Amino acid sequence: MGPKQEEYAFKITVVGDGGVGKTSLIVCLTENRFSEDYKMTLGTSFAAQTVNIDDYVVTLQIWDLGGQPSFSHLRSFFYAGSKGGVVVFDLTDEKSFQNVPVWAKELFSVCGNVPIVIIGNKNDLASGRVVSRADAERVARSLGAPYIETSAKTGDKVNMAFQGISRRLLGVEEKPAMVAEGVVIPELKGKVLSFIDQRREYLLNLLGDLISARSINPPGNEKLAADVVQGELYRIGLHTETYEKESGRTNVVGLVDRGSSPTLMIVTHLDVVPAGDGWIYEPFKATPTDGRIAGRGAVDDKGPMASVLLALQALKAFNFPIRGRLMFVAVADEETGNELGIKYLLNEKGLTADYALVAEQTRCESIEIAEKGRLWVKLKSAGIQAHGSMPGKGVNAIVNLSKVLSRIEKLKMKYSEHPLFNAPTVNVGTVKGGVAVNIVPASAEAIVDIRFLPSQDPKQIVNELRELVRSVQMENPGLEVTIEPLNSDPPTEVSPEDPVVRVLEKVFNEVTKNKPKLIGIGGATVAKHCILRGIPTAVFGPGDSNEAHTANESVSVDELLKAAKIYALTILNLLS
Ligand code: G3D
Ligand code: MG
């Protein structure tokens, strides 16, 4: 504490429909009483109130704007110079709630994007309530504003609301509570867990907003989901930035900075695959069903993302009691190659961390620490064209290609067993060939997807494929098939001894009383790219990967909450 306090003065404007309680809130704050004999605010009036925030003294000059439309021509004058705003609605008046975005936008149009707080007032009238917290949170999120429910009558949370706006105006975060070097205080842990248990509705509401944002890839449109995430991160109080390599293909990065090291990065992705056919639910709407939520992205990756955001919310409630830096990253383009997403951030934007955790579905029961390598190979078959009525005069490229393909599935590759992987796999993904039904085709090609183990090498695999072609050739003179490697990613793994894995295991055990399985997968997540950039990365999250990309994709709500707890405690442990 310095001996001298710093003083600041800000003008803020309180807006909202007439009768929602603006004047009463200001009176409650400044005179600490509830004025029953109020006068309908005519035009405007202002009050001054001093608020103490840490070492700062903030004088709020609070302008109370009449909601009456007849004064609307004066509004821009009243807004001018406001450094922040309070938008009030009445919890018992639906219309006043619907006008919240209108008021916020009017304020923004004059003052720019100043910080605001949304207040749902009259929370003492519980039985008359017509606006749900979920709906109010949704609107507040879309405006990037915190949401507080108050009563000017009982004084409930009125001070808190004005303290909140003052902190935002000063740019001063609340001081972290309950930190001790190197340990997570058990009491804090218990509080974080119970905070998460009480936020089921909040979680579902957030996941609903994420699913409704149609960030379908192709074509992408990640911006739609990025807006929801950014609003939420802003509310949680993270410094956020967005990055776009192509317009609309938005990546969001949020940061809590409590000192230079270490940095933990949590990565999720914003894009989802198209709905496809076979849905019994509306794909882009969250539908509750039997303790689960169905909708495109429920599993991959919006459910895990909602769990991470809830974990951040929980830590925010205790003012982020961490050391080092916590980064939340929501990337674009995960479903179609990562060029506009994680690769762009890592390779062109200097994104880096000491550890990373990728929030993707491992059913909240395993920790994925290894990913097979991937090799795509083109097979080109050359034949001789002839009339379809005289096949003997030509060499059929399709038939020859199919002879190779039928053997390729049983290709015996050389490799040594790996504790985390099953055998390498081969999939014939596409075939192309033929000009017309009455022509013997002179060319055909196929693309094959091979997932290989750390003991293998793409060059060696290509040689093994060529060997296989030679042996088919021996039995089929005239067969001509060439092998052309297209592209590949190496296998990656992180040591089970790495802190990010060890902490996840420990926390998993604390929360579930079970031991997680350490697994390797044939697919690839963004973890691969992080590991290739030298960042030890583990993958953990709610949802079953077998449901990803399917119709009626759904996730268990309990699993989402469990994941949120594990994320929150992992952050606390790694950054304590
Ligand atoms: P305004 O300034 O937004 O126009 P006022 O709103 O502060 O003038 O309040 C409008 C009415 O709501 C007043 O009631 C006031 O007493 C009441 N009110 C304000 N805040 C609360 C609250 O938190 N709880 C309850 N129960 N009532 C509140 P009247 O009856 O005088 O019209
Ligand atoms: Mg008034």
mmCIF file with all atom_site columns, N, CA and C in Angstrom, residues 396-456:
data_model
loop_
_atom_site.group_PDB
_atom_site.id
_atom_site.type_symbol
_atom_site.label_atom_id
_atom_site.label_alt_id
_atom_site.label_comp_id
_atom_site.label_asym_id
_atom_site.label_entity_id
_atom_site.label_seq_id
_atom_site.pdbx_PDB_ins_code
_atom_site.Cartn_x
_atom_site.Cartn_y
_atom_site.Cartn_z
_atom_site.occupancy
_atom_site.B_iso_or_equiv
_atom_site.pdbx_formal_charge
_atom_site.auth_seq_id
_atom_site.auth_comp_id
_atom_site.auth_asym_id
_atom_site.auth_atom_id
_atom_site.pdbx_PDB_model_num
ATOM 1   N N  . ASN A 1 396 ? -6.631  -52.495 -69.053 1.00 0.00 ? 396 ASN A N  1
ATOM 2   C CA . ASN A 1 396 ? -7.594  -51.754 -68.216 1.00 0.00 ? 396 ASN A CA 1
ATOM 3   C C  . ASN A 1 396 ? -6.926  -51.216 -66.939 1.00 0.00 ? 396 ASN A C  1
ATOM 4   N N  . ALA A 1 397 ? -6.751  -49.890 -66.905 1.00 0.00 ? 397 ALA A N  1
ATOM 5   C CA . ALA A 1 397 ? -6.053  -49.256 -65.766 1.00 0.00 ? 397 ALA A CA 1
ATOM 6   C C  . ALA A 1 397 ? -6.840  -49.407 -64.468 1.00 0.00 ? 397 ALA A C  1
ATOM 7   N N  . ILE A 1 398 ? -8.168  -49.407 -64.561 1.00 0.00 ? 398 ILE A N  1
ATOM 8   C CA . ILE A 1 398 ? -8.980  -49.529 -63.338 1.00 0.00 ? 398 ILE A CA 1
ATOM 9   C C  . ILE A 1 398 ? -8.835  -50.925 -62.739 1.00 0.00 ? 398 ILE A C  1
ATOM 10  N N  . VAL A 1 399 ? -8.961  -51.914 -63.606 1.00 0.00 ? 399 VAL A N  1
ATOM 11  C CA . VAL A 1 399 ? -8.855  -53.297 -63.118 1.00 0.00 ? 399 VAL A CA 1
ATOM 12  C C  . VAL A 1 399 ? -7.478  -53.521 -62.481 1.00 0.00 ? 399 VAL A C  1
ATOM 13  N N  . ASN A 1 400 ? -6.455  -53.025 -63.134 1.00 0.00 ? 400 ASN A N  1
ATOM 14  C CA . ASN A 1 400 ? -5.108  -53.200 -62.580 1.00 0.00 ? 400 ASN A CA 1
ATOM 15  C C  . ASN A 1 400 ? -4.932  -52.475 -61.245 1.00 0.00 ? 400 ASN A C  1
ATOM 16  N N  . LEU A 1 401 ? -5.488  -51.277 -61.191 1.00 0.00 ? 401 LEU A N  1
ATOM 17  C CA . LEU A 1 401 ? -5.385  -50.528 -59.929 1.00 0.00 ? 401 LEU A CA 1
ATOM 18  C C  . LEU A 1 401 ? -6.092  -51.302 -58.813 1.00 0.00 ? 401 LEU A C  1
ATOM 19  N N  . SER A 1 402 ? -7.253  -51.867 -59.156 1.00 0.00 ? 402 SER A N  1
ATOM 20  C CA . SER A 1 402 ? -8.018  -52.562 -58.117 1.00 0.00 ? 402 SER A CA 1
ATOM 21  C C  . SER A 1 402 ? -7.273  -53.804 -57.623 1.00 0.00 ? 402 SER A C  1
ATOM 22  N N  . LYS A 1 403 ? -6.481  -54.398 -58.497 1.00 0.00 ? 403 LYS A N  1
ATOM 23  C CA . LYS A 1 403 ? -5.680  -55.557 -58.044 1.00 0.00 ? 403 LYS A CA 1
ATOM 24  C C  . LYS A 1 403 ? -4.677  -55.129 -56.982 1.00 0.00 ? 403 LYS A C  1
ATOM 25  N N  . VAL A 1 404 ? -4.091  -53.969 -57.181 1.00 0.00 ? 404 VAL A N  1
ATOM 26  C CA . VAL A 1 404 ? -3.142  -53.461 -56.181 1.00 0.00 ? 404 VAL A CA 1
ATOM 27  C C  . VAL A 1 404 ? -3.895  -53.068 -54.900 1.00 0.00 ? 404 VAL A C  1
ATOM 28  N N  . LEU A 1 405 ? -5.024  -52.385 -55.098 1.00 0.00 ? 405 LEU A N  1
ATOM 29  C CA . LEU A 1 405 ? -5.764  -51.897 -53.928 1.00 0.00 ? 405 LEU A CA 1
ATOM 30  C C  . LEU A 1 405 ? -6.253  -53.036 -53.041 1.00 0.00 ? 405 LEU A C  1
ATOM 31  N N  . SER A 1 406 ? -6.668  -54.142 -53.693 1.00 0.00 ? 406 SER A N  1
ATOM 32  C CA . SER A 1 406 ? -7.195  -55.244 -52.884 1.00 0.00 ? 406 SER A CA 1
ATOM 33  C C  . SER A 1 406 ? -6.092  -55.872 -52.030 1.00 0.00 ? 406 SER A C  1
ATOM 34  N N  . ARG A 1 407 ? -4.852  -55.660 -52.444 1.00 0.00 ? 407 ARG A N  1
ATOM 35  C CA . ARG A 1 407 ? -3.739  -56.218 -51.669 1.00 0.00 ? 407 ARG A CA 1
ATOM 36  C C  . ARG A 1 407 ? -3.226  -55.235 -50.621 1.00 0.00 ? 407 ARG A C  1
ATOM 37  N N  . ILE A 1 408 ? -3.454  -53.972 -50.901 1.00 0.00 ? 408 ILE A N  1
ATOM 38  C CA . ILE A 1 408 ? -2.854  -52.921 -50.068 1.00 0.00 ? 408 ILE A CA 1
ATOM 39  C C  . ILE A 1 408 ? -3.403  -52.948 -48.647 1.00 0.00 ? 408 ILE A C  1
ATOM 40  N N  . GLU A 1 409 ? -4.662  -53.339 -48.545 1.00 0.00 ? 409 GLU A N  1
ATOM 41  C CA . GLU A 1 409 ? -5.291  -53.405 -47.227 1.00 0.00 ? 409 GLU A CA 1
ATOM 42  C C  . GLU A 1 409 ? -4.561  -54.364 -46.315 1.00 0.00 ? 409 GLU A C  1
ATOM 43  N N  . LYS A 1 410 ? -3.994  -55.393 -46.941 1.00 0.00 ? 410 LYS A N  1
ATOM 44  C CA . LYS A 1 410 ? -3.302  -56.403 -46.122 1.00 0.00 ? 410 LYS A CA 1
ATOM 45  C C  . LYS A 1 410 ? -1.790  -56.170 -46.111 1.00 0.00 ? 410 LYS A C  1
ATOM 46  N N  . LEU A 1 411 ? -1.398  -54.970 -46.545 1.00 0.00 ? 411 LEU A N  1
ATOM 47  C CA . LEU A 1 411 ? 0.030   -54.655 -46.581 1.00 0.00 ? 411 LEU A CA 1
ATOM 48  C C  . LEU A 1 411 ? 0.669   -54.909 -45.219 1.00 0.00 ? 411 LEU A C  1
ATOM 49  N N  . LYS A 1 412 ? 1.752   -55.694 -45.244 1.00 0.00 ? 412 LYS A N  1
ATOM 50  C CA . LYS A 1 412 ? 2.465   -55.966 -43.984 1.00 0.00 ? 412 LYS A CA 1
ATOM 51  C C  . LYS A 1 412 ? 3.625   -54.984 -43.886 1.00 0.00 ? 412 LYS A C  1
ATOM 52  N N  . MET A 1 413 ? 3.435   -53.949 -43.055 1.00 0.00 ? 413 MET A N  1
ATOM 53  C CA . MET A 1 413 ? 4.511   -52.969 -42.903 1.00 0.00 ? 413 MET A CA 1
ATOM 54  C C  . MET A 1 413 ? 5.436   -53.416 -41.777 1.00 0.00 ? 413 MET A C  1
ATOM 55  N N  . LYS A 1 414 ? 6.724   -53.053 -41.907 1.00 0.00 ? 414 LYS A N  1
ATOM 56  C CA . LYS A 1 414 ? 7.656   -53.372 -40.824 1.00 0.00 ? 414 LYS A CA 1
ATOM 57  C C  . LYS A 1 414 ? 7.562   -52.293 -39.755 1.00 0.00 ? 414 LYS A C  1
ATOM 58  N N  . TYR A 1 415 ? 7.373   -52.700 -38.519 1.00 0.00 ? 415 TYR A N  1
ATOM 59  C CA . TYR A 1 415 ? 7.337   -51.727 -37.425 1.00 0.00 ? 415 TYR A CA 1
ATOM 60  C C  . TYR A 1 415 ? 7.572   -52.457 -36.109 1.00 0.00 ? 415 TYR A C  1
ATOM 61  N N  . SER A 1 416 ? 7.958   -51.735 -35.077 1.00 0.00 ? 416 SER A N  1
ATOM 62  C CA . SER A 1 416 ? 8.000   -52.370 -33.762 1.00 0.00 ? 416 SER A CA 1
ATOM 63  C C  . SER A 1 416 ? 6.831   -51.851 -32.932 1.00 0.00 ? 416 SER A C  1
ATOM 64  N N  . GLU A 1 417 ? 6.345   -52.733 -32.097 1.00 0.00 ? 417 GLU A N  1
ATOM 65  C CA . GLU A 1 417 ? 5.182   -52.435 -31.262 1.00 0.00 ? 417 GLU A CA 1
ATOM 66  C C  . GLU A 1 417 ? 5.435   -51.190 -30.418 1.00 0.00 ? 417 GLU A C  1
ATOM 67  N N  . HIS A 1 418 ? 4.356   -50.482 -30.111 1.00 0.00 ? 418 HIS A N  1
ATOM 68  C CA . HIS A 1 418 ? 4.452   -49.281 -29.279 1.00 0.00 ? 418 HIS A CA 1
ATOM 69  C C  . HIS A 1 418 ? 3.403   -49.420 -28.180 1.00 0.00 ? 418 HIS A C  1
ATOM 70  N N  . PRO A 1 419 ? 3.780   -49.100 -26.927 1.00 0.00 ? 419 PRO A N  1
ATOM 71  C CA . PRO A 1 419 ? 2.832   -49.337 -25.830 1.00 0.00 ? 419 PRO A CA 1
ATOM 72  C C  . PRO A 1 419 ? 1.523   -48.562 -25.967 1.00 0.00 ? 419 PRO A C  1
ATOM 73  N N  . LEU A 1 420 ? 1.539   -47.446 -26.687 1.00 0.00 ? 420 LEU A N  1
ATOM 74  C CA . LEU A 1 420 ? 0.321   -46.625 -26.735 1.00 0.00 ? 420 LEU A CA 1
ATOM 75  C C  . LEU A 1 420 ? -0.481  -46.783 -28.023 1.00 0.00 ? 420 LEU A C  1
ATOM 76  N N  . PHE A 1 421 ? 0.097   -47.494 -28.996 1.00 0.00 ? 421 PHE A N  1
ATOM 77  C CA . PHE A 1 421 ? -0.580  -47.570 -30.294 1.00 0.00 ? 421 PHE A CA 1
ATOM 78  C C  . PHE A 1 421 ? -0.953  -48.994 -30.657 1.00 0.00 ? 421 PHE A C  1
ATOM 79  N N  . ASN A 1 422 ? -2.060  -49.141 -31.400 1.00 0.00 ? 422 ASN A N  1
ATOM 80  C CA . ASN A 1 422 ? -2.294  -50.407 -32.081 1.00 0.00 ? 422 ASN A CA 1
ATOM 81  C C  . ASN A 1 422 ? -1.506  -50.379 -33.391 1.00 0.00 ? 422 ASN A C  1
ATOM 82  N N  . ALA A 1 423 ? -1.735  -51.368 -34.259 1.00 0.00 ? 423 ALA A N  1
ATOM 83  C CA . ALA A 1 423 ? -0.924  -51.488 -35.469 1.00 0.00 ? 423 ALA A CA 1
ATOM 84  C C  . ALA A 1 423 ? -1.149  -50.298 -36.408 1.00 0.00 ? 423 ALA A C  1
ATOM 85  N N  . PRO A 1 424 ? -0.188  -50.048 -37.310 1.00 0.00 ? 424 PRO A N  1
ATOM 86  C CA . PRO A 1 424 ? -0.406  -49.014 -38.327 1.00 0.00 ? 424 PRO A CA 1
ATOM 87  C C  . PRO A 1 424 ? -1.601  -49.389 -39.210 1.00 0.00 ? 424 PRO A C  1
ATOM 88  N N  . THR A 1 425 ? -2.248  -48.391 -39.800 1.00 0.00 ? 425 THR A N  1
ATOM 89  C CA . THR A 1 425 ? -3.434  -48.670 -40.617 1.00 0.00 ? 425 THR A CA 1
ATOM 90  C C  . THR A 1 425 ? -3.282  -48.104 -42.020 1.00 0.00 ? 425 THR A C  1
ATOM 91  N N  . VAL A 1 426 ? -4.060  -48.702 -42.945 1.00 0.00 ? 426 VAL A N  1
ATOM 92  C CA . VAL A 1 426 ? -4.077  -48.229 -44.324 1.00 0.00 ? 426 VAL A CA 1
ATOM 93  C C  . VAL A 1 426 ? -5.532  -48.066 -44.735 1.00 0.00 ? 426 VAL A C  1
ATOM 94  N N  . ASN A 1 427 ? -5.872  -46.938 -45.305 1.00 0.00 ? 427 ASN A N  1
ATOM 95  C CA . ASN A 1 427 ? -7.227  -46.743 -45.821 1.00 0.00 ? 427 ASN A CA 1
ATOM 96  C C  . ASN A 1 427 ? -7.163  -46.222 -47.251 1.00 0.00 ? 427 ASN A C  1
ATOM 97  N N  . VAL A 1 428 ? -7.880  -46.932 -48.144 1.00 0.00 ? 428 VAL A N  1
ATOM 98  C CA . VAL A 1 428 ? -8.006  -46.425 -49.507 1.00 0.00 ? 428 VAL A CA 1
ATOM 99  C C  . VAL A 1 428 ? -9.124  -45.393 -49.469 1.00 0.00 ? 428 VAL A C  1
ATOM 100 N N  . GLY A 1 429 ? -8.758  -44.139 -49.621 1.00 0.00 ? 429 GLY A N  1
ATOM 101 C CA . GLY A 1 429 ? -9.742  -43.069 -49.406 1.00 0.00 ? 429 GLY A CA 1
ATOM 102 C C  . GLY A 1 429 ? -10.517 -42.682 -50.644 1.00 0.00 ? 429 GLY A C  1
ATOM 103 N N  . THR A 1 430 ? -9.832  -42.494 -51.758 1.00 0.00 ? 430 THR A N  1
ATOM 104 C CA . THR A 1 430 ? -10.543 -42.091 -52.985 1.00 0.00 ? 430 THR A CA 1
ATOM 105 C C  . THR A 1 430 ? -10.013 -42.871 -54.184 1.00 0.00 ? 430 THR A C  1
ATOM 106 N N  . VAL A 1 431 ? -10.877 -43.052 -55.176 1.00 0.00 ? 431 VAL A N  1
ATOM 107 C CA . VAL A 1 431 ? -10.481 -43.664 -56.452 1.00 0.00 ? 431 VAL A CA 1
ATOM 108 C C  . VAL A 1 431 ? -11.091 -42.830 -57.567 1.00 0.00 ? 431 VAL A C  1
ATOM 109 N N  . LYS A 1 432 ? -10.341 -42.675 -58.630 1.00 0.00 ? 432 LYS A N  1
ATOM 110 C CA . LYS A 1 432 ? -10.834 -41.904 -59.765 1.00 0.00 ? 432 LYS A CA 1
ATOM 111 C C  . LYS A 1 432 ? -10.408 -42.642 -61.026 1.00 0.00 ? 432 LYS A C  1
ATOM 112 N N  . GLY A 1 433 ? -11.296 -42.701 -62.031 1.00 0.00 ? 433 GLY A N  1
ATOM 113 C CA . GLY A 1 433 ? -10.847 -43.321 -63.269 1.00 0.00 ? 433 GLY A CA 1
ATOM 114 C C  . GLY A 1 433 ? -11.993 -43.554 -64.227 1.00 0.00 ? 433 GLY A C  1
ATOM 115 N N  . GLY A 1 434 ? -11.647 -43.747 -65.483 1.00 0.00 ? 434 GLY A N  1
ATOM 116 C CA . GLY A 1 434 ? -12.650 -44.058 -66.494 1.00 0.00 ? 434 GLY A CA 1
ATOM 117 C C  . GLY A 1 434 ? -13.206 -42.827 -67.162 1.00 0.00 ? 434 GLY A C  1
ATOM 118 N N  . VAL A 1 435 ? -13.447 -42.955 -68.473 1.00 0.00 ? 435 VAL A N  1
ATOM 119 C CA . VAL A 1 435 ? -13.952 -41.826 -69.257 1.00 0.00 ? 435 VAL A CA 1
ATOM 120 C C  . VAL A 1 435 ? -15.397 -42.099 -69.661 1.00 0.00 ? 435 VAL A C  1
ATOM 121 N N  . ALA A 1 436 ? -15.650 -43.307 -70.130 1.00 0.00 ? 436 ALA A N  1
ATOM 122 C CA . ALA A 1 436 ? -16.998 -43.690 -70.557 1.00 0.00 ? 436 ALA A CA 1
ATOM 123 C C  . ALA A 1 436 ? -17.116 -45.197 -70.432 1.00 0.00 ? 436 ALA A C  1
ATOM 124 N N  . VAL A 1 437 ? -18.360 -45.624 -70.343 1.00 0.00 ? 437 VAL A N  1
ATOM 125 C CA . VAL A 1 437 ? -18.568 -47.051 -70.087 1.00 0.00 ? 437 VAL A CA 1
ATOM 126 C C  . VAL A 1 437 ? -18.082 -47.904 -71.246 1.00 0.00 ? 437 VAL A C  1
ATOM 127 N N  . ASN A 1 438 ? -18.031 -47.339 -72.465 1.00 0.00 ? 438 ASN A N  1
ATOM 128 C CA . ASN A 1 438 ? -17.629 -48.149 -73.623 1.00 0.00 ? 438 ASN A CA 1
ATOM 129 C C  . ASN A 1 438 ? -16.189 -47.916 -74.042 1.00 0.00 ? 438 ASN A C  1
ATOM 130 N N  . ILE A 1 439 ? -15.389 -47.435 -73.090 1.00 0.00 ? 439 ILE A N  1
ATOM 131 C CA . ILE A 1 439 ? -13.953 -47.253 -73.374 1.00 0.00 ? 439 ILE A CA 1
ATOM 132 C C  . ILE A 1 439 ? -13.144 -48.030 -72.334 1.00 0.00 ? 439 ILE A C  1
ATOM 133 N N  . VAL A 1 440 ? -12.133 -48.726 -72.760 1.00 0.00 ? 440 VAL A N  1
ATOM 134 C CA . VAL A 1 440 ? -11.205 -49.353 -71.806 1.00 0.00 ? 440 VAL A CA 1
ATOM 135 C C  . VAL A 1 440 ? -10.341 -48.224 -71.241 1.00 0.00 ? 440 VAL A C  1
ATOM 136 N N  . PRO A 1 441 ? -10.375 -48.018 -69.909 1.00 0.00 ? 441 PRO A N  1
ATOM 137 C CA . PRO A 1 441 ? -9.695  -46.844 -69.355 1.00 0.00 ? 441 PRO A CA 1
ATOM 138 C C  . PRO A 1 441 ? -8.171  -46.965 -69.402 1.00 0.00 ? 441 PRO A C  1
ATOM 139 N N  . ALA A 1 442 ? -7.526  -45.850 -69.777 1.00 0.00 ? 442 ALA A N  1
ATOM 140 C CA . ALA A 1 442 ? -6.063  -45.834 -69.870 1.00 0.00 ? 442 ALA A CA 1
ATOM 141 C C  . ALA A 1 442 ? -5.430  -45.284 -68.600 1.00 0.00 ? 442 ALA A C  1
ATOM 142 N N  . SER A 1 443 ? -6.253  -44.709 -67.706 1.00 0.00 ? 443 SER A N  1
ATOM 143 C CA . SER A 1 443 ? -5.644  -44.226 -66.466 1.00 0.00 ? 443 SER A CA 1
ATOM 144 C C  . SER A 1 443 ? -6.645  -44.297 -65.315 1.00 0.00 ? 443 SER A C  1
ATOM 145 N N  . ALA A 1 444 ? -6.095  -44.443 -64.120 1.00 0.00 ? 444 ALA A N  1
ATOM 146 C CA . ALA A 1 444 ? -6.924  -44.458 -62.905 1.00 0.00 ? 444 ALA A CA 1
ATOM 147 C C  . ALA A 1 444 ? -5.998  -44.116 -61.750 1.00 0.00 ? 444 ALA A C  1
ATOM 148 N N  . GLU A 1 445 ? -6.570  -43.530 -60.717 1.00 0.00 ? 445 GLU A N  1
ATOM 149 C CA . GLU A 1 445 ? -5.714  -43.256 -59.565 1.00 0.00 ? 445 GLU A CA 1
ATOM 150 C C  . GLU A 1 445 ? -6.481  -43.358 -58.252 1.00 0.00 ? 445 GLU A C  1
ATOM 151 N N  . ALA A 1 446 ? -5.726  -43.594 -57.206 1.00 0.00 ? 446 ALA A N  1
ATOM 152 C CA . ALA A 1 446 ? -6.336  -43.709 -55.884 1.00 0.00 ? 446 ALA A CA 1
ATOM 153 C C  . ALA A 1 446 ? -5.457  -42.963 -54.895 1.00 0.00 ? 446 ALA A C  1
ATOM 154 N N  . ILE A 1 447 ? -6.066  -42.486 -53.812 1.00 0.00 ? 447 ILE A N  1
ATOM 155 C CA . ILE A 1 447 ? -5.267  -41.877 -52.741 1.00 0.00 ? 447 ILE A CA 1
ATOM 156 C C  . ILE A 1 447 ? -5.475  -42.697 -51.466 1.00 0.00 ? 447 ILE A C  1
ATOM 157 N N  . VAL A 1 448 ? -4.345  -43.024 -50.841 1.00 0.00 ? 448 VAL A N  1
ATOM 158 C CA . VAL A 1 448 ? -4.342  -43.922 -49.697 1.00 0.00 ? 448 VAL A CA 1
ATOM 159 C C  . VAL A 1 448 ? -3.806  -43.169 -48.479 1.00 0.00 ? 448 VAL A C  1
ATOM 160 N N  . ASP A 1 449 ? -4.463  -43.415 -47.357 1.00 0.00 ? 449 ASP A N  1
ATOM 161 C CA . ASP A 1 449 ? -4.123  -42.730 -46.103 1.00 0.00 ? 449 ASP A CA 1
ATOM 162 C C  . ASP A 1 449 ? -3.511  -43.752 -45.151 1.00 0.00 ? 449 ASP A C  1
ATOM 163 N N  . ILE A 1 450 ? -2.250  -43.549 -44.799 1.00 0.00 ? 450 ILE A N  1
ATOM 164 C CA . ILE A 1 450 ? -1.552  -44.499 -43.933 1.00 0.00 ? 450 ILE A CA 1
ATOM 165 C C  . ILE A 1 450 ? -1.228  -43.829 -42.603 1.00 0.00 ? 450 ILE A C  1
ATOM 166 N N  . ARG A 1 451 ? -1.581  -44.470 -41.508 1.00 0.00 ? 451 ARG A N  1
ATOM 167 C CA . ARG A 1 451 ? -1.248  -43.947 -40.181 1.00 0.00 ? 451 ARG A CA 1
ATOM 168 C C  . ARG A 1 451 ? -0.170  -44.849 -39.591 1.00 0.00 ? 451 ARG A C  1
ATOM 169 N N  . PHE A 1 452 ? 0.998   -44.281 -39.345 1.00 0.00 ? 452 PHE A N  1
ATOM 170 C CA . PHE A 1 452 ? 2.143   -45.107 -39.001 1.00 0.00 ? 452 PHE A CA 1
ATOM 171 C C  . PHE A 1 452 ? 2.717   -44.801 -37.622 1.00 0.00 ? 452 PHE A C  1
ATOM 172 N N  . LEU A 1 453 ? 3.578   -45.688 -37.154 1.00 0.00 ? 453 LEU A N  1
ATOM 173 C CA . LEU A 1 453 ? 4.116   -45.621 -35.789 1.00 0.00 ? 453 LEU A CA 1
ATOM 174 C C  . LEU A 1 453 ? 5.495   -44.953 -35.785 1.00 0.00 ? 453 LEU A C  1
ATOM 175 N N  . PRO A 1 454 ? 5.948   -44.557 -34.591 1.00 0.00 ? 454 PRO A N  1
ATOM 176 C CA . PRO A 1 454 ? 7.250   -43.894 -34.496 1.00 0.00 ? 454 PRO A CA 1
ATOM 177 C C  . PRO A 1 454 ? 8.407   -44.733 -35.044 1.00 0.00 ? 454 PRO A C  1
ATOM 178 N N  . SER A 1 455 ? 8.279   -46.063 -35.038 1.00 0.00 ? 455 SER A N  1
ATOM 179 C CA . SER A 1 455 ? 9.377   -46.894 -35.544 1.00 0.00 ? 455 SER A CA 1
ATOM 180 C C  . SER A 1 455 ? 9.416   -46.938 -37.074 1.00 0.00 ? 455 SER A C  1
ATOM 181 N N  . GLN A 1 456 ? 8.445   -46.321 -37.724 1.00 0.00 ? 456 GLN A N  1
ATOM 182 C CA . GLN A 1 456 ? 8.407   -46.352 -39.181 1.00 0.00 ? 456 GLN A CA 1
ATOM 183 C C  . GLN A 1 456 ? 8.832   -45.017 -39.768 1.00 0.00 ? 456 GLN A C  1
#
